[in-house]
Short mmCIF file of C-alpha atoms in Angstrom, two decimals:
data_model
loop_
_atom_site.label_atom_id
_atom_site.label_comp_id
_atom_site.label_asym_id
_atom_site.label_seq_id
_atom_site.Cartn_x
_atom_site.Cartn_y
_atom_site.Cartn_z
CA UNK A 163 -27.99 10.98 -7.18
CA UNK A 164 -25.97 10.42 -10.36
CA UNK A 165 -26.02 6.90 -11.65
CA UNK A 166 -22.44 6.83 -12.92
CA UNK A 167 -19.27 7.87 -11.16
CA UNK A 168 -16.17 7.71 -13.30
CA UNK A 169 -12.64 8.77 -12.38
CA UNK A 170 -9.81 8.11 -14.82
CA UNK A 171 -6.73 6.27 -13.64
CA UNK A 172 -3.44 8.06 -13.05
CA UNK A 173 0.01 6.72 -12.23
CA UNK A 174 -0.86 6.72 -8.52
CA UNK A 175 -4.63 6.34 -8.52
CA UNK A 176 -6.96 3.67 -9.87
CA UNK A 177 -9.76 3.94 -12.39
CA UNK A 178 -13.06 4.18 -10.60
CA UNK A 179 -16.19 3.23 -12.50
CA UNK A 180 -19.40 2.91 -10.53
CA UNK A 181 -22.53 2.33 -12.59
CA UNK A 182 -25.72 1.96 -10.60
CA UNK A 183 -27.89 1.12 -13.61
CA UNK A 184 -25.62 -1.77 -14.55
CA UNK A 185 -25.16 -2.71 -10.86
CA UNK A 186 -21.43 -2.80 -11.53
CA UNK A 187 -18.79 -1.02 -9.49
CA UNK A 188 -15.11 -1.23 -10.30
CA UNK A 189 -11.82 -0.08 -8.79
CA UNK A 190 -8.84 -0.95 -10.96
CA UNK A 191 -5.16 0.01 -11.01
CA UNK A 192 -2.68 1.18 -8.42
CA UNK A 193 -3.67 3.26 -5.45
CA UNK A 194 -1.07 5.28 -3.60
CA UNK A 195 -2.32 8.85 -3.84
CA UNK A 196 -0.72 11.59 -1.80
CA UNK A 197 -3.99 11.96 0.06
CA UNK A 198 -6.25 8.91 -0.05
CA UNK A 199 -9.09 10.58 1.84
CA UNK A 200 -9.21 13.39 -0.71
CA UNK A 201 -8.96 11.09 -3.71
CA UNK A 202 -11.68 8.71 -2.49
CA UNK A 203 -13.98 11.46 -1.16
CA UNK A 204 -16.26 11.41 -4.27
CA UNK A 205 -16.45 7.61 -4.01
CA UNK A 206 -17.35 7.73 -0.34
CA UNK A 207 -19.93 10.46 -1.01
CA UNK A 208 -21.44 8.43 -3.88
CA UNK A 209 -21.77 5.39 -1.63
CA UNK A 210 -23.12 7.37 1.33
CA UNK A 211 -25.81 8.81 -0.95
CA UNK A 212 -26.51 5.36 -2.36
CA UNK A 213 -26.96 3.86 1.10
CA UNK A 214 -29.34 6.68 2.04
CA UNK A 215 -31.47 6.66 -1.10
CA UNK A 216 -31.36 3.19 -2.62
CA UNK A 217 -34.33 0.89 -2.46
CA UNK A 218 -33.08 -2.70 -2.47
CA UNK A 219 -33.73 -4.64 -5.68
CA UNK A 220 -33.47 -8.37 -5.00
CA UNK A 221 -33.51 -9.08 -8.74
CA UNK A 222 -30.15 -7.35 -9.19
CA UNK A 223 -26.81 -8.21 -7.67
CA UNK A 224 -24.41 -5.36 -7.12
CA UNK A 225 -20.98 -6.49 -8.25
CA UNK A 226 -17.95 -4.71 -6.81
CA UNK A 227 -14.75 -5.61 -8.66
CA UNK A 228 -11.52 -4.63 -6.95
CA UNK A 229 -8.38 -5.22 -9.02
CA UNK A 230 -5.37 -3.47 -7.57
CA UNK A 231 -1.70 -3.83 -8.35
CA UNK A 232 -0.37 -1.75 -5.46
CA UNK A 233 -2.08 0.11 -2.68
CA UNK A 234 -0.73 2.00 0.29
CA UNK A 235 -1.90 1.67 3.87
CA UNK A 236 -4.05 4.79 3.79
CA UNK A 237 -5.85 3.31 0.77
CA UNK A 238 -6.20 0.08 2.73
CA UNK A 239 -8.29 1.88 5.32
CA UNK A 240 -10.45 3.71 2.77
CA UNK A 241 -11.05 0.42 0.96
CA UNK A 242 -12.45 -0.98 4.16
CA UNK A 243 -14.77 2.03 4.43
CA UNK A 244 -15.95 1.38 0.86
CA UNK A 245 -16.62 -2.26 1.68
CA UNK A 246 -18.54 -1.18 4.79
CA UNK A 247 -20.91 0.85 2.60
CA UNK A 248 -21.57 -2.22 0.47
CA UNK A 249 -22.07 -4.14 3.70
CA UNK A 250 -24.79 -1.64 4.69
CA UNK A 251 -26.49 -2.09 1.32
CA UNK A 252 -26.32 -5.85 1.78
CA UNK A 253 -27.80 -5.61 5.28
CA UNK A 254 -30.69 -3.57 3.84
CA UNK A 255 -31.50 -6.44 1.48
CA UNK A 256 -29.58 -5.51 -1.65
CA UNK A 257 -27.74 -8.55 -3.05
CA UNK A 258 -24.04 -7.69 -3.26
CA UNK A 259 -21.00 -9.62 -4.36
CA UNK A 260 -17.39 -8.50 -4.01
CA UNK A 261 -14.88 -9.93 -6.46
CA UNK A 262 -11.28 -9.42 -5.37
CA UNK A 263 -9.22 -9.93 -8.51
CA UNK A 264 -5.49 -10.66 -8.35
CA UNK A 265 -2.81 -12.20 -10.55
CA UNK A 266 -2.67 -15.89 -9.77
CA UNK A 267 0.82 -15.85 -8.26
CA UNK A 268 0.42 -12.54 -6.43
CA UNK A 269 0.15 -13.93 -2.91
CA UNK A 270 0.45 -10.40 -1.47
CA UNK A 271 -2.78 -9.32 -3.10
CA UNK A 272 -4.44 -12.66 -2.38
CA UNK A 273 -3.61 -12.28 1.33
CA UNK A 274 -4.95 -8.72 1.32
CA UNK A 275 -8.19 -10.03 -0.17
CA UNK A 276 -8.42 -12.71 2.51
CA UNK A 277 -8.00 -10.01 5.17
CA UNK A 278 -10.89 -8.02 3.74
CA UNK A 279 -12.97 -11.14 3.32
CA UNK A 280 -12.58 -11.74 7.05
CA UNK A 281 -13.23 -8.11 7.98
CA UNK A 282 -16.61 -7.72 6.29
CA UNK A 283 -19.82 -9.73 6.21
CA UNK A 284 -20.37 -9.85 2.46
CA UNK A 285 -20.36 -12.50 -0.27
CA UNK A 286 -16.71 -12.18 -1.19
CA UNK A 287 -14.97 -14.08 -3.95
CA UNK A 288 -11.23 -14.15 -4.56
CA UNK A 289 -10.59 -14.48 -8.29
CA UNK A 290 -7.14 -15.48 -9.52
CA UNK A 291 -6.39 -14.00 -12.93
CA UNK A 292 -4.01 -15.60 -15.38
CA UNK A 293 -1.27 -13.27 -16.55
CA UNK A 294 -1.52 -12.46 -20.22
CA UNK A 295 1.17 -14.09 -22.31
CA UNK B 20 41.63 -9.85 -10.58
CA UNK B 21 38.41 -11.31 -9.21
CA UNK B 22 35.32 -9.13 -9.30
CA UNK B 23 32.50 -10.01 -6.92
CA UNK B 24 29.00 -9.50 -8.19
CA UNK B 25 27.50 -10.75 -4.92
CA UNK B 26 26.70 -7.24 -3.70
CA UNK B 27 25.40 -5.06 -6.46
CA UNK B 28 23.55 -1.79 -6.31
CA UNK B 29 20.49 -2.22 -8.50
CA UNK B 30 19.07 1.21 -7.94
CA UNK B 31 20.02 4.32 -6.03
CA UNK B 32 18.30 7.66 -5.89
CA UNK B 33 19.45 10.60 -3.80
CA UNK B 34 17.60 13.88 -3.95
CA UNK B 35 14.33 15.59 -3.19
CA UNK B 36 11.38 13.24 -3.16
CA UNK B 37 7.80 14.06 -4.09
CA UNK B 38 4.69 12.45 -5.49
CA UNK B 39 5.55 13.48 -9.05
CA UNK B 40 8.82 11.56 -8.87
CA UNK B 41 7.63 8.52 -6.93
CA UNK B 42 5.82 6.76 -9.84
CA UNK B 43 9.03 7.01 -11.93
CA UNK B 44 11.05 5.51 -9.09
CA UNK B 45 8.46 2.74 -8.71
CA UNK B 46 8.59 1.99 -12.44
CA UNK B 47 12.40 1.92 -12.53
CA UNK B 48 12.68 -0.28 -9.44
CA UNK B 49 10.05 -2.64 -10.78
CA UNK B 50 11.85 -3.03 -14.12
CA UNK B 51 15.15 -3.70 -12.35
CA UNK B 52 13.57 -6.36 -10.15
CA UNK B 53 12.03 -7.98 -13.23
CA UNK B 54 15.53 -7.95 -14.74
CA UNK B 55 16.78 -9.70 -11.62
CA UNK B 56 14.11 -12.36 -12.18
CA UNK B 57 12.52 -11.62 -8.82
CA UNK B 58 9.16 -13.40 -8.86
CA UNK B 59 5.94 -11.40 -8.92
CA UNK B 60 4.83 -11.86 -5.28
CA UNK B 61 8.18 -10.79 -3.87
CA UNK B 62 8.59 -8.03 -6.43
CA UNK B 63 5.21 -6.58 -5.51
CA UNK B 64 6.00 -6.93 -1.82
CA UNK B 65 9.24 -4.98 -2.23
CA UNK B 66 7.60 -2.29 -4.36
CA UNK B 67 4.71 -1.96 -1.90
CA UNK B 68 7.18 -1.33 0.88
CA UNK B 69 9.19 1.08 -1.22
CA UNK B 70 5.99 3.06 -1.85
CA UNK B 71 5.05 3.01 1.82
CA UNK B 72 8.45 4.16 3.05
CA UNK B 73 8.86 6.76 0.32
CA UNK B 74 5.46 8.22 1.19
CA UNK B 75 6.50 8.36 4.84
CA UNK B 76 9.50 10.43 3.73
CA UNK B 77 7.28 12.68 1.60
CA UNK B 78 4.74 13.18 4.38
CA UNK B 79 6.89 13.33 7.49
CA UNK B 80 10.52 13.95 6.46
CA UNK B 81 12.40 17.22 6.51
CA UNK B 82 12.66 18.63 3.01
CA UNK B 83 15.41 20.81 1.56
CA UNK B 84 17.94 20.02 4.29
CA UNK B 85 21.27 21.65 3.31
CA UNK B 86 23.40 18.65 4.32
CA UNK B 87 21.37 15.57 3.44
CA UNK B 88 18.73 14.42 0.97
CA UNK B 89 16.41 11.44 1.06
CA UNK B 90 18.04 8.33 -0.37
CA UNK B 91 16.45 5.18 -1.77
CA UNK B 92 18.55 2.17 -2.69
CA UNK B 93 17.96 -1.38 -3.81
CA UNK B 94 20.88 -3.77 -3.48
CA UNK B 95 21.32 -7.40 -4.40
CA UNK B 96 23.39 -9.45 -1.96
CA UNK B 97 23.46 -13.12 -2.92
CA UNK B 98 19.86 -14.34 -2.60
CA UNK B 99 18.75 -11.19 -0.80
CA UNK B 100 17.27 -7.95 -2.05
CA UNK B 101 17.94 -5.10 0.37
CA UNK B 102 15.79 -1.97 0.30
CA UNK B 103 17.13 0.99 2.23
CA UNK B 104 15.46 4.37 2.60
CA UNK B 105 16.96 7.31 4.49
CA UNK B 106 15.81 10.83 5.17
CA UNK B 107 16.49 13.78 7.44
CA UNK B 108 14.13 14.13 10.39
CA UNK B 109 13.83 16.70 13.15
CA UNK B 110 15.46 15.63 16.43
CA UNK B 111 12.06 15.96 18.11
CA UNK B 112 10.87 12.97 16.03
CA UNK B 113 13.71 10.72 17.18
CA UNK B 114 12.31 9.67 20.56
CA UNK B 115 8.90 8.90 19.09
CA UNK B 116 10.39 6.85 16.25
CA UNK B 117 12.73 4.88 18.52
CA UNK B 118 9.96 4.14 21.03
CA UNK B 119 7.47 3.20 18.32
CA UNK B 120 9.84 0.94 16.40
CA UNK B 121 11.33 -0.73 19.49
CA UNK B 122 7.79 -1.48 20.69
CA UNK B 123 6.97 -3.09 17.34
CA UNK B 124 10.25 -5.04 17.36
CA UNK B 125 9.39 -6.47 20.79
CA UNK B 126 6.27 -8.09 19.31
CA UNK B 127 6.01 -11.48 17.65
CA UNK B 128 4.89 -11.65 13.99
CA UNK B 129 1.45 -12.78 15.18
CA UNK B 130 1.18 -9.78 17.49
CA UNK B 131 2.31 -7.46 14.71
CA UNK B 132 -0.31 -8.94 12.38
CA UNK B 133 -3.01 -8.59 15.05
CA UNK B 134 -2.02 -4.97 15.62
CA UNK B 135 -2.14 -4.28 11.88
CA UNK B 136 -5.65 -5.72 11.62
CA UNK B 137 -6.74 -3.79 14.69
CA UNK B 138 -5.42 -0.46 13.40
CA UNK B 139 -6.82 -1.16 9.93
CA UNK B 140 -10.31 -1.95 11.12
CA UNK B 141 -10.71 0.25 14.20
CA UNK B 142 -8.47 3.31 14.14
CA UNK B 143 -8.95 6.67 12.54
CA UNK B 144 -6.47 7.87 10.02
CA UNK B 145 -4.98 11.18 9.04
CA UNK B 146 -5.21 12.97 5.72
CA UNK B 147 -1.65 12.09 4.90
CA UNK B 148 -1.18 8.60 6.17
CA UNK B 149 -2.47 5.36 7.48
CA UNK B 150 -2.22 5.77 11.25
CA UNK B 151 1.33 4.46 11.55
CA UNK B 152 0.67 1.35 9.52
CA UNK B 153 3.59 1.92 7.15
CA UNK B 154 6.49 0.87 9.36
CA UNK B 155 4.40 -1.96 10.78
CA UNK B 156 3.83 -3.21 7.22
CA UNK B 157 7.59 -3.23 6.61
CA UNK B 158 8.18 -5.28 9.75
CA UNK B 159 5.50 -7.79 8.82
CA UNK B 160 6.48 -8.20 5.19
CA UNK B 161 10.27 -8.12 5.31
CA UNK B 162 12.52 -11.04 6.24
CA UNK B 163 14.82 -8.78 8.19
CA UNK B 164 14.37 -5.24 9.43
CA UNK B 165 16.77 -2.72 10.90
CA UNK B 166 16.88 0.99 11.47
CA UNK B 167 19.34 3.62 12.58
CA UNK B 168 19.13 7.26 13.55
CA UNK B 169 22.35 9.23 13.18
CA UNK B 170 23.07 12.80 14.25
CA UNK B 171 22.79 15.42 11.54
CA UNK B 172 23.74 18.80 12.95
CA UNK B 173 22.11 20.29 16.03
CA UNK B 174 18.46 20.08 15.09
CA UNK B 175 18.23 17.13 12.76
CA UNK B 176 19.00 13.44 12.49
CA UNK B 177 19.30 11.00 9.59
CA UNK B 178 16.79 8.18 9.79
CA UNK B 179 17.38 4.97 7.84
CA UNK B 180 15.16 1.91 7.49
CA UNK B 181 16.61 -1.20 5.88
CA UNK B 182 14.39 -4.10 4.86
CA UNK B 183 15.81 -7.37 3.56
CA UNK B 184 13.91 -9.90 1.45
CA UNK B 185 15.02 -13.46 0.70
CA UNK B 186 14.45 -14.28 -2.97
CA UNK B 187 14.61 -18.00 -2.27
CA UNK B 188 11.48 -17.75 -0.08
CA UNK B 189 9.22 -16.70 -2.91
#
């Protein structure tokens, strides 16, 4: 499988940057595509392949950074699917950490992160970001 | 003459709605809410709901109706921001919508939240949407919710959802 998956951001979709070599996976921006399943299909395929082929490396921690401004409910469900793939990797022995990044006063996004934290069995950190001056 | 600024239209769009236009509407509404000094959490809550409802219109509404277009409006009334979205629907959708919304309205906030979590974690979803989560999200996040379905000719109806948000809660 390819090591890097990159999808540029658009007005309605986030930047996706998954880099297996660097053990860093990032979803950043707004996510309200017309068809979330279609948009996230390459991401889901990448993760399905990763789950099937990856040999756990305890020396590396996979970091998944999720930093979203807006996301619609169909994205909400796909996000859970994405987290479930990382959960499978974690269950197979691959160290994984999810960092849910949100602006410090954005309680909406903080609450969404708390919901996901409850829904999956993964090391899950909520990180409040300070707005740039 | 006294002029009241208590009820002001901040934003109003009437016309065809699609995914090319939606980001521009989102950007305009966001800028107007920043201008109104609506704090970030509430602003993002309102915009999230605007996106959700507008996408419902795009996915499920009747397009190119000769008598009525989708309408999106944001109004300031004292400490409240009122978001209202209307669109033509087919009369066959009316019973489903009424039953679905009345069922949600009969639930407590806790029950609505539990249902949201249940649908999010257990249900399938369609290509276009999130398994009916949109309207449920509006109910959970808004401070007041109302809807109306008005006749629009023989085969259609005009469906309006109005969500109110208290700025002094944020």
